[in-house]
Amino acid sequence: MSLAPSSTDRPWPATEPRDVEVAAGPARLAVDLRGGALRELVVGDWHVLDGYASGTVPAGRRGGVLLPWPNRLRGGRWSWRGRELQLDVVSGSTPNAVHGLVTAQPWQVLAQRADAVTVGTTIEPRTGYPFRLAVAVDHTLTADRLTVTVRVRNAGDEDAPFGAGMHPYFSVGAPAPGDVAAAELTVPARTALVLEGGLPTGERRPYDGAVGRVGDQAIDTAVTDLVRDDDGWARTRLSGPAGALEVAVDPAWTWLQVYTGDTLPPDQRRRSVAVEPMTCPANALADGVDVLVLAPGEAWSGTWTVGWTPA
């Protein structure tokens, strides 16, 4: 069978652009229009985000937007007001629904200027999540800070439960696998969720956020009871040879997941630290822990920032 050449007089879906870029002073940000992820953040020659190449599928949900739930949902099963729901799972060997529904779907540019961009998408109802959400993410860049605001609106005709998160990996000068051992970390939290296989056991324990030097610690911890400054923001601090970072979350984000990348592919392992703002922990839709509910037409927003001081 022969294949006909592409016709020039019949339409095809757009395949470009793949991402959108903004800049401010020495800082440059790229947002992936496949999934809305933070693909790259470079300040001078410092890759603040441990990102990925344009057009590739990143490991570990690098920079991803996690909606309508962050982290894992055991077996993809949950219930809502008497309805038993089943989401698609990763595989038979990993029978969990992971990090929401928007990672692979197209996003569009809603507004843009030289130093700021808003991208958005719509979560359509489907088996396992029969709700409709409009999603927008605002990015504003300055020479020393990135501000990200996630906005969610119920575009359906019934109450919609959801959780939100983002999955940025931060580098402080550890480009080779294992180099994150030299980083210094402070996490503003007092309570950790006990996890087994990335899913909650139902227990919580006190947490000391003064981690200090990462060393050989394997960190994959969900924390809450965040310690907030007088302005209501909680600030995680990470430093290393390249400089110091401050990741701050406003009161809309009540959880953080901190991860040193120990289960990533070997060539990407332990070279950065994921600091993930979340509104709820793993398995929240099933457990009912800190799930947000929007009435039709109602909206929610949460803002987080990362600021940098080069060494």
Short mmCIF file of C-alpha atoms in Angstrom, two decimals:
data_model
loop_
_atom_site.label_atom_id
_atom_site.label_comp_id
_atom_site.label_asym_id
_atom_site.label_seq_id
_atom_site.Cartn_x
_atom_site.Cartn_y
_atom_site.Cartn_z
CA MET A 1 0.00 0.00 0.00
CA SER A 2 1.38 3.40 -0.93
CA LEU A 3 0.89 6.49 1.18
CA ALA A 4 -0.33 9.68 -0.48
CA PRO A 5 1.77 12.80 0.07
CA SER A 6 0.45 15.42 2.48
CA SER A 7 -2.07 17.70 0.86
CA THR A 8 -1.47 21.43 1.08
CA ASP A 9 -5.14 22.35 0.60
CA ARG A 10 -6.67 20.36 3.48
CA PRO A 11 -6.30 21.45 7.13
CA TRP A 12 -4.27 19.74 9.84
CA PRO A 13 -4.28 20.46 13.58
CA ALA A 14 -1.65 22.92 14.73
CA THR A 15 1.60 21.28 15.86
CA GLU A 16 3.45 24.51 16.68
CA PRO A 17 4.31 26.29 18.86
CA ARG A 18 5.36 23.67 21.35
CA ASP A 19 5.98 26.16 24.15
CA VAL A 20 5.93 29.84 24.99
CA GLU A 21 8.79 31.91 26.43
CA VAL A 22 9.04 35.09 28.50
CA ALA A 23 12.07 36.96 29.84
CA ALA A 24 13.06 39.58 32.42
CA GLY A 25 16.65 40.74 32.85
CA PRO A 26 18.87 37.64 33.03
CA ALA A 27 15.90 35.30 33.62
CA ARG A 28 14.12 33.29 30.91
CA LEU A 29 11.09 31.01 31.37
CA ALA A 30 9.66 28.43 28.96
CA VAL A 31 6.17 26.98 29.52
CA ASP A 32 5.27 23.76 27.71
CA LEU A 33 1.98 23.97 25.81
CA ARG A 34 1.65 20.21 26.12
CA GLY A 35 0.50 19.92 29.72
CA GLY A 36 1.17 23.51 30.77
CA ALA A 37 4.37 22.49 32.56
CA LEU A 38 7.23 24.73 33.64
CA ARG A 39 9.76 23.40 31.13
CA GLU A 40 12.76 25.64 31.73
CA LEU A 41 13.82 28.52 33.97
CA VAL A 42 17.33 29.85 33.35
CA VAL A 43 18.96 32.79 35.13
CA GLY A 44 22.18 33.69 33.34
CA ASP A 45 23.85 30.29 33.04
CA TRP A 46 22.06 28.82 36.09
CA HIS A 47 19.30 26.35 35.24
CA VAL A 48 17.11 27.04 38.28
CA LEU A 49 14.59 24.45 37.10
CA ASP A 50 15.88 20.97 36.43
CA GLY A 51 13.75 20.87 33.31
CA TYR A 52 13.66 19.08 29.97
CA ALA A 53 14.14 19.64 26.25
CA SER A 54 11.34 21.04 24.13
CA GLY A 55 9.18 18.38 22.50
CA THR A 56 10.25 15.59 24.86
CA VAL A 57 8.24 13.68 27.46
CA PRO A 58 9.83 14.37 30.87
CA ALA A 59 10.38 11.79 33.57
CA GLY A 60 8.90 12.39 37.01
CA ARG A 61 6.25 14.92 35.84
CA ARG A 62 8.93 17.62 35.73
CA GLY A 63 7.33 21.05 36.12
CA GLY A 64 3.86 19.56 35.74
CA VAL A 65 0.47 21.00 36.62
CA LEU A 66 -1.32 18.44 38.80
CA LEU A 67 -5.10 18.68 38.35
CA PRO A 68 -7.72 17.66 39.36
CA TRP A 69 -5.64 15.82 41.95
CA PRO A 70 -1.94 15.73 42.86
CA ASN A 71 0.08 12.62 43.60
CA ARG A 72 -1.41 9.11 43.69
CA LEU A 73 -4.95 7.79 43.98
CA ARG A 74 -4.99 4.18 45.15
CA GLY A 75 -6.34 1.92 42.40
CA GLY A 76 -7.86 4.98 40.72
CA ARG A 77 -10.97 4.36 42.83
CA TRP A 78 -12.96 6.96 44.74
CA SER A 79 -16.54 7.92 45.46
CA TRP A 80 -18.49 11.17 45.39
CA ARG A 81 -21.93 11.64 46.90
CA GLY A 82 -22.96 8.04 46.42
CA ARG A 83 -21.30 7.52 43.02
CA GLU A 84 -18.50 4.96 42.73
CA LEU A 85 -15.89 6.26 40.29
CA GLN A 86 -12.95 4.59 38.54
CA LEU A 87 -10.08 6.50 36.92
CA ASP A 88 -7.54 5.04 34.52
CA VAL A 89 -4.46 3.67 36.28
CA VAL A 90 -0.84 3.80 35.21
CA SER A 91 -0.45 0.05 34.61
CA GLY A 92 -1.28 -3.35 36.04
CA SER A 93 1.97 -3.32 37.99
CA THR A 94 1.38 0.27 39.19
CA PRO A 95 -2.38 0.29 39.79
CA ASN A 96 -2.77 3.93 40.79
CA ALA A 97 -4.07 7.03 39.06
CA VAL A 98 -1.25 9.57 39.17
CA HIS A 99 -1.04 13.38 39.09
CA GLY A 100 -4.32 14.24 37.42
CA LEU A 101 -5.54 14.56 33.85
CA VAL A 102 -3.83 17.51 32.15
CA THR A 103 -0.24 16.33 31.64
CA ALA A 104 -0.70 15.27 28.01
CA GLN A 105 -3.42 17.61 26.82
CA PRO A 106 -2.91 20.82 24.82
CA TRP A 107 -2.87 24.22 26.51
CA GLN A 108 -3.25 27.57 24.82
CA VAL A 109 -1.81 31.03 25.41
CA LEU A 110 -4.54 33.23 26.90
CA ALA A 111 -2.50 36.41 27.42
CA GLN A 112 1.14 37.36 26.96
CA ARG A 113 3.58 40.21 27.33
CA ALA A 114 7.38 40.25 27.39
CA ASP A 115 7.68 39.21 31.05
CA ALA A 116 4.40 37.38 31.71
CA VAL A 117 2.17 34.74 30.18
CA THR A 118 -1.12 33.04 31.04
CA VAL A 119 -1.87 29.59 29.66
CA GLY A 120 -5.07 27.61 30.01
CA THR A 121 -6.98 24.43 29.26
CA THR A 122 -10.30 22.76 30.06
CA ILE A 123 -10.76 19.47 31.89
CA GLU A 124 -13.72 17.82 30.20
CA PRO A 125 -15.93 15.26 31.99
CA ARG A 126 -14.85 11.65 31.55
CA THR A 127 -15.17 8.23 33.11
CA GLY A 128 -13.82 8.52 36.64
CA TYR A 129 -14.04 12.33 36.78
CA PRO A 130 -17.46 13.53 35.54
CA PHE A 131 -16.82 17.24 36.16
CA ARG A 132 -15.80 20.17 33.97
CA LEU A 133 -13.10 22.60 35.08
CA ALA A 134 -11.56 25.60 33.35
CA VAL A 135 -7.90 26.01 34.32
CA ALA A 136 -5.56 28.98 33.88
CA VAL A 137 -2.00 29.47 35.12
CA ASP A 138 -0.48 32.95 35.30
CA HIS A 139 3.33 33.31 35.19
CA THR A 140 5.03 36.62 35.96
CA LEU A 141 8.81 36.87 35.74
CA THR A 142 11.18 39.48 37.18
CA ALA A 143 14.97 39.50 37.32
CA ASP A 144 14.97 37.69 40.67
CA ARG A 145 11.58 35.95 41.02
CA LEU A 146 8.94 33.87 39.28
CA THR A 147 5.33 34.18 40.50
CA VAL A 148 2.87 31.46 39.52
CA THR A 149 -0.88 31.61 40.14
CA VAL A 150 -3.05 28.58 39.45
CA ARG A 151 -6.74 29.37 38.85
CA VAL A 152 -9.57 26.84 38.62
CA ARG A 153 -13.23 27.55 37.79
CA ASN A 154 -16.12 25.09 37.82
CA ALA A 155 -17.40 25.23 34.23
CA GLY A 156 -19.97 22.49 34.80
CA ASP A 157 -23.48 22.35 36.24
CA GLU A 158 -22.82 20.49 39.51
CA ASP A 159 -20.45 20.79 42.46
CA ALA A 160 -16.93 19.71 41.49
CA PRO A 161 -14.37 18.26 43.94
CA PHE A 162 -10.68 18.63 43.12
CA GLY A 163 -7.16 19.05 44.36
CA ALA A 164 -4.31 21.03 42.79
CA GLY A 165 -0.55 20.85 42.74
CA MET A 166 2.57 21.64 40.76
CA HIS A 167 5.77 19.62 40.37
CA PRO A 168 8.85 21.84 39.85
CA TYR A 169 12.34 20.37 40.38
CA PHE A 170 14.88 22.91 41.59
CA SER A 171 18.60 22.80 40.94
CA VAL A 172 21.18 24.61 43.04
CA GLY A 173 24.23 23.49 41.12
CA ALA A 174 24.04 19.70 41.04
CA PRO A 175 23.90 18.72 37.35
CA ALA A 176 25.18 15.17 37.79
CA PRO A 177 23.24 12.30 39.39
CA GLY A 178 23.87 12.23 43.16
CA ASP A 179 25.18 15.81 43.36
CA VAL A 180 22.14 16.98 45.36
CA ALA A 181 23.89 15.59 48.46
CA ALA A 182 25.68 18.94 48.79
CA ALA A 183 22.45 20.96 48.99
CA GLU A 184 21.11 22.53 52.20
CA LEU A 185 17.34 22.35 52.80
CA THR A 186 14.85 23.87 55.24
CA VAL A 187 11.15 22.94 54.96
CA PRO A 188 8.54 25.05 56.84
CA ALA A 189 6.40 22.23 58.22
CA ARG A 190 5.62 20.55 61.54
CA THR A 191 3.73 17.41 60.45
CA ALA A 192 4.48 14.64 57.94
CA LEU A 193 2.06 12.15 56.44
CA VAL A 194 3.28 8.56 56.81
CA LEU A 195 3.46 7.02 53.34
CA GLU A 196 3.90 3.48 52.10
CA GLY A 197 4.50 3.08 48.39
CA GLY A 198 3.67 6.75 48.01
CA LEU A 199 0.21 6.30 49.56
CA PRO A 200 -0.91 7.32 53.07
CA THR A 201 -1.17 4.75 55.83
CA GLY A 202 -3.52 6.95 57.83
CA GLU A 203 -0.81 7.98 60.30
CA ARG A 204 0.90 11.31 60.81
CA ARG A 205 4.08 12.12 62.70
CA PRO A 206 5.91 15.22 63.93
CA TYR A 207 8.30 16.64 61.35
CA ASP A 208 11.47 18.66 61.81
CA GLY A 209 11.91 20.82 58.74
CA ALA A 210 15.50 21.74 59.56
CA VAL A 211 16.81 19.11 57.15
CA GLY A 212 20.23 20.72 56.76
CA ARG A 213 22.67 19.08 54.36
CA VAL A 214 20.82 16.55 52.20
CA GLY A 215 23.75 14.14 52.17
CA ASP A 216 22.57 10.58 51.55
CA GLN A 217 19.00 11.21 52.77
CA ALA A 218 16.35 9.83 50.40
CA ILE A 219 13.46 12.29 50.76
CA ASP A 220 9.96 11.73 49.42
CA THR A 221 7.81 13.30 52.11
CA ALA A 222 4.37 14.91 52.23
CA VAL A 223 4.19 17.61 54.90
CA THR A 224 1.52 19.92 56.29
CA ASP A 225 0.86 22.14 59.32
CA LEU A 226 3.03 24.67 57.51
CA VAL A 227 4.94 27.28 59.45
CA ARG A 228 3.91 30.66 58.05
CA ASP A 229 5.44 34.10 58.34
CA ASP A 230 3.41 37.15 59.37
CA ASP A 231 2.22 37.60 55.77
CA GLY A 232 0.66 34.11 55.78
CA TRP A 233 3.21 32.61 53.38
CA ALA A 234 5.32 29.51 54.10
CA ARG A 235 8.88 29.51 52.75
CA THR A 236 11.11 26.56 51.82
CA ARG A 237 14.82 27.34 51.45
CA LEU A 238 17.28 25.41 49.29
CA SER A 239 20.88 26.35 48.65
CA GLY A 240 23.95 24.93 46.96
CA PRO A 241 26.97 25.81 44.82
CA ALA A 242 24.92 27.79 42.26
CA GLY A 243 23.08 29.93 44.82
CA ALA A 244 20.07 30.06 47.11
CA LEU A 245 16.37 29.57 46.36
CA GLU A 246 13.27 30.50 48.34
CA VAL A 247 10.05 28.69 47.37
CA ALA A 248 7.08 30.41 49.00
CA VAL A 249 3.41 29.34 49.03
CA ASP A 250 0.37 31.42 49.96
CA PRO A 251 -2.39 30.17 52.33
CA ALA A 252 -4.20 28.36 49.48
CA TRP A 253 -1.48 25.69 49.52
CA THR A 254 -1.67 23.66 52.74
CA TRP A 255 0.65 20.78 51.75
CA LEU A 256 4.10 20.33 50.26
CA GLN A 257 5.72 17.24 48.81
CA VAL A 258 9.54 17.25 48.95
CA TYR A 259 11.38 14.73 46.77
CA THR A 260 15.07 14.15 46.04
CA GLY A 261 14.46 12.14 42.87
CA ASP A 262 15.69 8.78 44.10
CA THR A 263 13.33 6.77 41.87
CA LEU A 264 13.94 8.72 38.65
CA PRO A 265 15.90 7.19 35.74
CA PRO A 266 19.56 6.72 36.77
CA ASP A 267 20.85 9.60 34.63
CA GLN A 268 18.46 12.05 36.38
CA ARG A 269 18.52 10.70 39.92
CA ARG A 270 19.34 12.95 42.92
CA ARG A 271 20.47 15.99 40.96
CA SER A 272 17.63 18.30 42.09
CA VAL A 273 14.90 18.67 44.71
CA ALA A 274 11.20 18.79 43.87
CA VAL A 275 9.28 21.17 46.12
CA GLU A 276 5.63 20.61 45.19
CA PRO A 277 2.89 23.01 46.37
CA MET A 278 -0.31 20.99 46.93
CA THR A 279 -3.78 21.66 48.28
CA CYS A 280 -4.19 18.07 49.48
CA PRO A 281 -2.10 14.91 49.95
CA ALA A 282 -1.98 11.65 48.04
CA ASN A 283 -5.27 9.69 47.85
CA ALA A 284 -7.24 12.76 48.89
CA LEU A 285 -10.20 12.20 46.57
CA ALA A 286 -10.72 8.77 48.16
CA ASP A 287 -9.89 9.76 51.75
CA GLY A 288 -11.65 13.15 51.68
CA VAL A 289 -8.61 14.94 53.13
CA ASP A 290 -8.54 18.67 52.29
CA VAL A 291 -10.49 18.21 49.04
CA LEU A 292 -11.70 21.48 47.55
CA VAL A 293 -15.27 21.75 46.21
CA LEU A 294 -16.44 24.42 43.75
CA ALA A 295 -20.08 25.20 43.05
CA PRO A 296 -20.99 25.86 39.40
CA GLY A 297 -19.34 29.10 38.30
CA GLU A 298 -17.22 29.34 41.47
CA ALA A 299 -13.44 29.80 41.23
CA TRP A 300 -10.33 29.11 43.32
CA SER A 301 -6.77 30.39 43.03
CA GLY A 302 -3.44 29.76 44.72
CA THR A 303 -0.10 31.53 44.25
CA TRP A 304 3.48 30.40 44.82
CA THR A 305 6.82 31.96 44.02
CA VAL A 306 10.47 31.03 43.60
CA GLY A 307 13.12 33.64 44.21
CA TRP A 308 16.86 33.24 43.56
CA THR A 309 20.13 34.68 44.76
CA PRO A 310 23.10 33.51 42.64
CA ALA A 311 26.25 32.49 44.50
#
